[in-house]
Amino acid sequence: MKPISVDLTNQFLVAMPELDDSMFGRAVVYIFRHDEDGAAGLIVNHPSDVQFAHLLSEIRLPALKPLARPEQPVLVGGPVHPELGFVLHRGHGPWTSTLHSSDSIAVTHSRDVLDAISQGHGPSDYLVSLGYAGWQPGQLEEEIADNQWLTSQASTDVLFELPYEARWEAAINALGLDWRLLSHDVGHA
């Protein structure tokens, strides 16, 4: 396989304003893996109707310690395997099925991290999502070339500090851009 030309791991994909898609419209996607096999990421600004406390109850993990944010919504992480849960978190712990996408950010796809959170000894900063976004080799690069996405360095402030509805505009502003002035037209020589 041909190596990828640009590694977008630990980057944000920020949907262009004109991207008119029910799943990806105004989405901010955290790319946790990008290699010769394709890319995978989690949408970090589209909350679902499911609250985290309800999810814990559904998988029979009662909140033994008071949860800091029991009303925190579970995010719609993407269209691929929407029945599977993922925890995007700050810090690296002893959990299984963890992919370290940077020195400080990881994605865990195992029940033990949810158990740790429910008992009060999991990561302090985390997002829980169902499903993920995935791209075949070359597909993401083609979408970027077609001006569907902007890319930027991921920010823990955007991930863990800002309200969901403020993340898209903040990610664009971090690039020094005003979304109202962005054009969807792509120039070709």
CSV table of C-alpha atoms in Angstrom, one decimal:
chain,number,residue,atom,x,y,z
A,1,MET,CA,0.0,0.0,0.0
A,2,LYS,CA,1.0,3.5,-0.7
A,3,PRO,CA,1.8,5.6,2.4
A,4,ILE,CA,-0.5,8.5,3.1
A,5,SER,CA,0.9,11.9,2.2
A,6,VAL,CA,-0.6,13.8,5.2
A,7,ASP,CA,-1.4,12.3,8.5
A,8,LEU,CA,-4.6,13.9,9.9
A,9,THR,CA,-4.5,12.0,13.2
A,10,ASN,CA,-5.2,14.3,16.2
A,11,GLN,CA,-6.7,16.9,13.8
A,12,PHE,CA,-10.2,18.3,13.4
A,13,LEU,CA,-12.2,18.0,10.2
A,14,VAL,CA,-14.5,21.0,10.1
A,15,ALA,CA,-17.4,20.8,7.7
A,16,MET,CA,-17.7,23.6,5.2
A,17,PRO,CA,-20.8,25.7,5.7
A,18,GLU,CA,-22.3,24.4,2.4
A,19,LEU,CA,-22.0,20.7,3.4
A,20,ASP,CA,-25.6,19.9,3.5
A,21,ASP,CA,-25.7,16.5,5.1
A,22,SER,CA,-27.9,15.5,8.0
A,23,MET,CA,-25.0,13.6,9.7
A,24,PHE,CA,-22.1,15.9,8.8
A,25,GLY,CA,-23.7,19.4,8.5
A,26,ARG,CA,-21.7,21.8,10.6
A,27,ALA,CA,-19.8,18.9,12.1
A,28,VAL,CA,-16.5,19.0,13.9
A,29,VAL,CA,-14.8,15.5,13.6
A,30,TYR,CA,-11.9,14.5,15.7
A,31,ILE,CA,-9.7,12.2,13.6
A,32,PHE,CA,-8.3,9.5,15.9
A,33,ARG,CA,-6.7,7.4,13.2
A,34,HIS,CA,-5.5,8.1,9.7
A,35,ASP,CA,-3.2,5.7,8.0
A,36,GLU,CA,-2.8,3.7,4.7
A,37,ASP,CA,-6.0,1.8,5.7
A,38,GLY,CA,-8.1,5.0,5.8
A,39,ALA,CA,-9.3,7.3,8.5
A,40,ALA,CA,-11.6,7.2,11.5
A,41,GLY,CA,-13.0,9.9,13.7
A,42,LEU,CA,-15.7,11.0,16.1
A,43,ILE,CA,-18.2,13.9,15.6
A,44,VAL,CA,-17.7,15.9,18.7
A,45,ASN,CA,-20.5,18.5,18.4
A,46,HIS,CA,-23.7,16.5,17.6
A,47,PRO,CA,-25.5,15.4,20.8
A,48,SER,CA,-28.1,12.7,20.7
A,49,ASP,CA,-31.2,12.5,22.8
A,50,VAL,CA,-29.6,9.8,25.0
A,51,GLN,CA,-28.1,11.0,28.3
A,52,PHE,CA,-24.9,9.4,29.7
A,53,ALA,CA,-26.6,8.3,32.9
A,54,HIS,CA,-29.3,6.5,30.8
A,55,LEU,CA,-26.6,4.8,28.7
A,56,LEU,CA,-24.9,3.5,31.9
A,57,SER,CA,-28.2,2.1,33.1
A,58,GLU,CA,-28.9,0.5,29.7
A,59,ILE,CA,-25.6,-1.4,29.9
A,60,ARG,CA,-26.1,-2.3,33.5
A,61,LEU,CA,-23.4,0.0,34.9
A,62,PRO,CA,-25.1,2.0,37.7
A,63,ALA,CA,-23.4,5.3,38.6
A,64,LEU,CA,-21.9,4.2,42.0
A,65,LYS,CA,-20.3,7.6,42.6
A,66,PRO,CA,-22.2,10.8,41.8
A,67,LEU,CA,-21.5,11.5,38.2
A,68,ALA,CA,-20.2,15.0,37.6
A,69,ARG,CA,-22.4,15.4,34.5
A,70,PRO,CA,-25.2,12.7,34.6
A,71,GLU,CA,-27.2,14.8,32.1
A,72,GLN,CA,-24.3,14.9,29.6
A,73,PRO,CA,-25.6,13.8,26.3
A,74,VAL,CA,-24.1,10.9,24.4
A,75,LEU,CA,-22.9,12.2,21.1
A,76,VAL,CA,-23.7,10.9,17.6
A,77,GLY,CA,-20.1,9.9,16.7
A,78,GLY,CA,-20.9,9.0,13.1
A,79,PRO,CA,-22.8,6.7,10.8
A,80,VAL,CA,-20.5,3.6,11.1
A,81,HIS,CA,-21.6,1.0,13.8
A,82,PRO,CA,-24.0,3.4,15.6
A,83,GLU,CA,-24.6,0.6,18.2
A,84,LEU,CA,-20.9,0.7,19.4
A,85,GLY,CA,-19.7,3.1,22.1
A,86,PHE,CA,-16.5,5.1,22.1
A,87,VAL,CA,-15.0,7.3,24.8
A,88,LEU,CA,-12.8,10.2,23.7
A,89,HIS,CA,-10.8,11.2,26.7
A,90,ARG,CA,-7.9,13.2,28.0
A,91,GLY,CA,-5.1,11.1,29.4
A,92,HIS,CA,-4.1,7.5,29.1
A,93,GLY,CA,-5.3,5.0,31.5
A,94,PRO,CA,-5.2,1.2,32.1
A,95,TRP,CA,-8.2,0.5,29.9
A,96,THR,CA,-8.3,-2.1,27.1
A,97,SER,CA,-9.0,-1.2,23.5
A,98,THR,CA,-7.4,2.2,23.8
A,99,LEU,CA,-5.9,4.0,20.8
A,100,HIS,CA,-3.6,6.9,21.7
A,101,SER,CA,-4.0,9.5,19.1
A,102,SER,CA,-1.7,12.0,20.8
A,103,ASP,CA,0.3,12.4,23.9
A,104,SER,CA,-2.8,13.6,25.8
A,105,ILE,CA,-5.8,12.3,23.9
A,106,ALA,CA,-7.1,8.7,23.5
A,107,VAL,CA,-10.1,6.9,22.3
A,108,THR,CA,-11.3,3.8,24.2
A,109,HIS,CA,-13.7,1.3,22.9
A,110,SER,CA,-14.2,-1.0,25.9
A,111,ARG,CA,-16.6,-1.3,28.7
A,112,ASP,CA,-13.9,-0.9,31.4
A,113,VAL,CA,-13.5,2.8,30.8
A,114,LEU,CA,-17.3,3.3,31.3
A,115,ASP,CA,-17.1,1.3,34.4
A,116,ALA,CA,-14.2,3.4,35.7
A,117,ILE,CA,-16.2,6.6,34.9
A,118,SER,CA,-19.3,5.3,36.7
A,119,GLN,CA,-17.2,4.5,39.8
A,120,GLY,CA,-15.5,7.9,39.9
A,121,HIS,CA,-12.0,6.8,38.8
A,122,GLY,CA,-12.1,7.2,35.1
A,123,PRO,CA,-10.8,10.1,33.0
A,124,SER,CA,-12.0,13.5,34.2
A,125,ASP,CA,-12.4,14.9,30.7
A,126,TYR,CA,-14.3,12.7,28.3
A,127,LEU,CA,-16.9,12.5,25.6
A,128,VAL,CA,-19.1,9.4,25.0
A,129,SER,CA,-20.4,8.7,21.6
A,130,LEU,CA,-22.2,6.0,19.6
A,131,GLY,CA,-20.8,5.2,16.2
A,132,TYR,CA,-17.9,6.7,14.3
A,133,ALA,CA,-17.1,8.2,11.0
A,134,GLY,CA,-14.9,6.2,8.7
A,135,TRP,CA,-13.2,6.7,5.3
A,136,GLN,CA,-11.7,4.3,2.9
A,137,PRO,CA,-8.1,4.9,1.8
A,138,GLY,CA,-8.0,8.1,-0.3
A,139,GLN,CA,-11.6,9.0,0.4
A,140,LEU,CA,-11.0,11.6,3.0
A,141,GLU,CA,-8.2,13.2,0.9
A,142,GLU,CA,-10.7,13.4,-2.0
A,143,GLU,CA,-13.4,15.0,0.1
A,144,ILE,CA,-10.9,17.6,1.4
A,145,ALA,CA,-9.7,18.3,-2.2
A,146,ASP,CA,-13.4,18.7,-3.1
A,147,ASN,CA,-13.6,21.5,-0.5
A,148,GLN,CA,-16.0,19.6,1.8
A,149,TRP,CA,-13.8,20.0,4.9
A,150,LEU,CA,-11.3,22.3,6.5
A,151,THR,CA,-8.6,20.8,8.7
A,152,SER,CA,-7.0,22.1,11.8
A,153,GLN,CA,-5.0,21.0,14.8
A,154,ALA,CA,-7.4,19.5,17.5
A,155,SER,CA,-7.9,21.7,20.5
A,156,THR,CA,-8.7,20.3,24.0
A,157,ASP,CA,-10.6,23.5,24.7
A,158,VAL,CA,-13.0,22.8,21.8
A,159,LEU,CA,-13.2,19.1,22.8
A,160,PHE,CA,-13.8,19.5,26.5
A,161,GLU,CA,-14.6,23.1,27.4
A,162,LEU,CA,-17.0,24.6,24.9
A,163,PRO,CA,-20.7,24.0,24.6
A,164,TYR,CA,-21.5,21.6,21.7
A,165,GLU,CA,-23.2,24.4,19.7
A,166,ALA,CA,-20.2,26.6,19.9
A,167,ARG,CA,-17.6,24.1,18.7
A,168,TRP,CA,-18.1,24.4,14.9
A,169,GLU,CA,-17.6,28.1,14.8
A,170,ALA,CA,-14.8,28.0,17.3
A,171,ALA,CA,-12.9,25.5,15.2
A,172,ILE,CA,-13.2,27.7,12.1
A,173,ASN,CA,-12.3,30.8,14.1
A,174,ALA,CA,-9.1,29.0,15.3
A,175,LEU,CA,-8.0,29.0,11.7
A,176,GLY,CA,-8.4,32.7,11.5
A,177,LEU,CA,-11.4,32.4,9.2
A,178,ASP,CA,-15.0,33.8,9.3
A,179,TRP,CA,-17.4,31.1,8.2
A,180,ARG,CA,-19.7,33.7,6.6
A,181,LEU,CA,-16.9,34.5,4.1
A,182,LEU,CA,-16.0,30.9,3.1
A,183,SER,CA,-16.6,29.9,-0.5
A,184,HIS,CA,-17.5,26.3,-1.5
A,185,ASP,CA,-16.1,26.9,-5.0
A,186,VAL,CA,-12.8,25.1,-5.6
A,187,GLY,CA,-10.3,26.7,-8.0
A,188,HIS,CA,-8.4,24.4,-10.5
A,189,ALA,CA,-5.5,25.5,-12.7
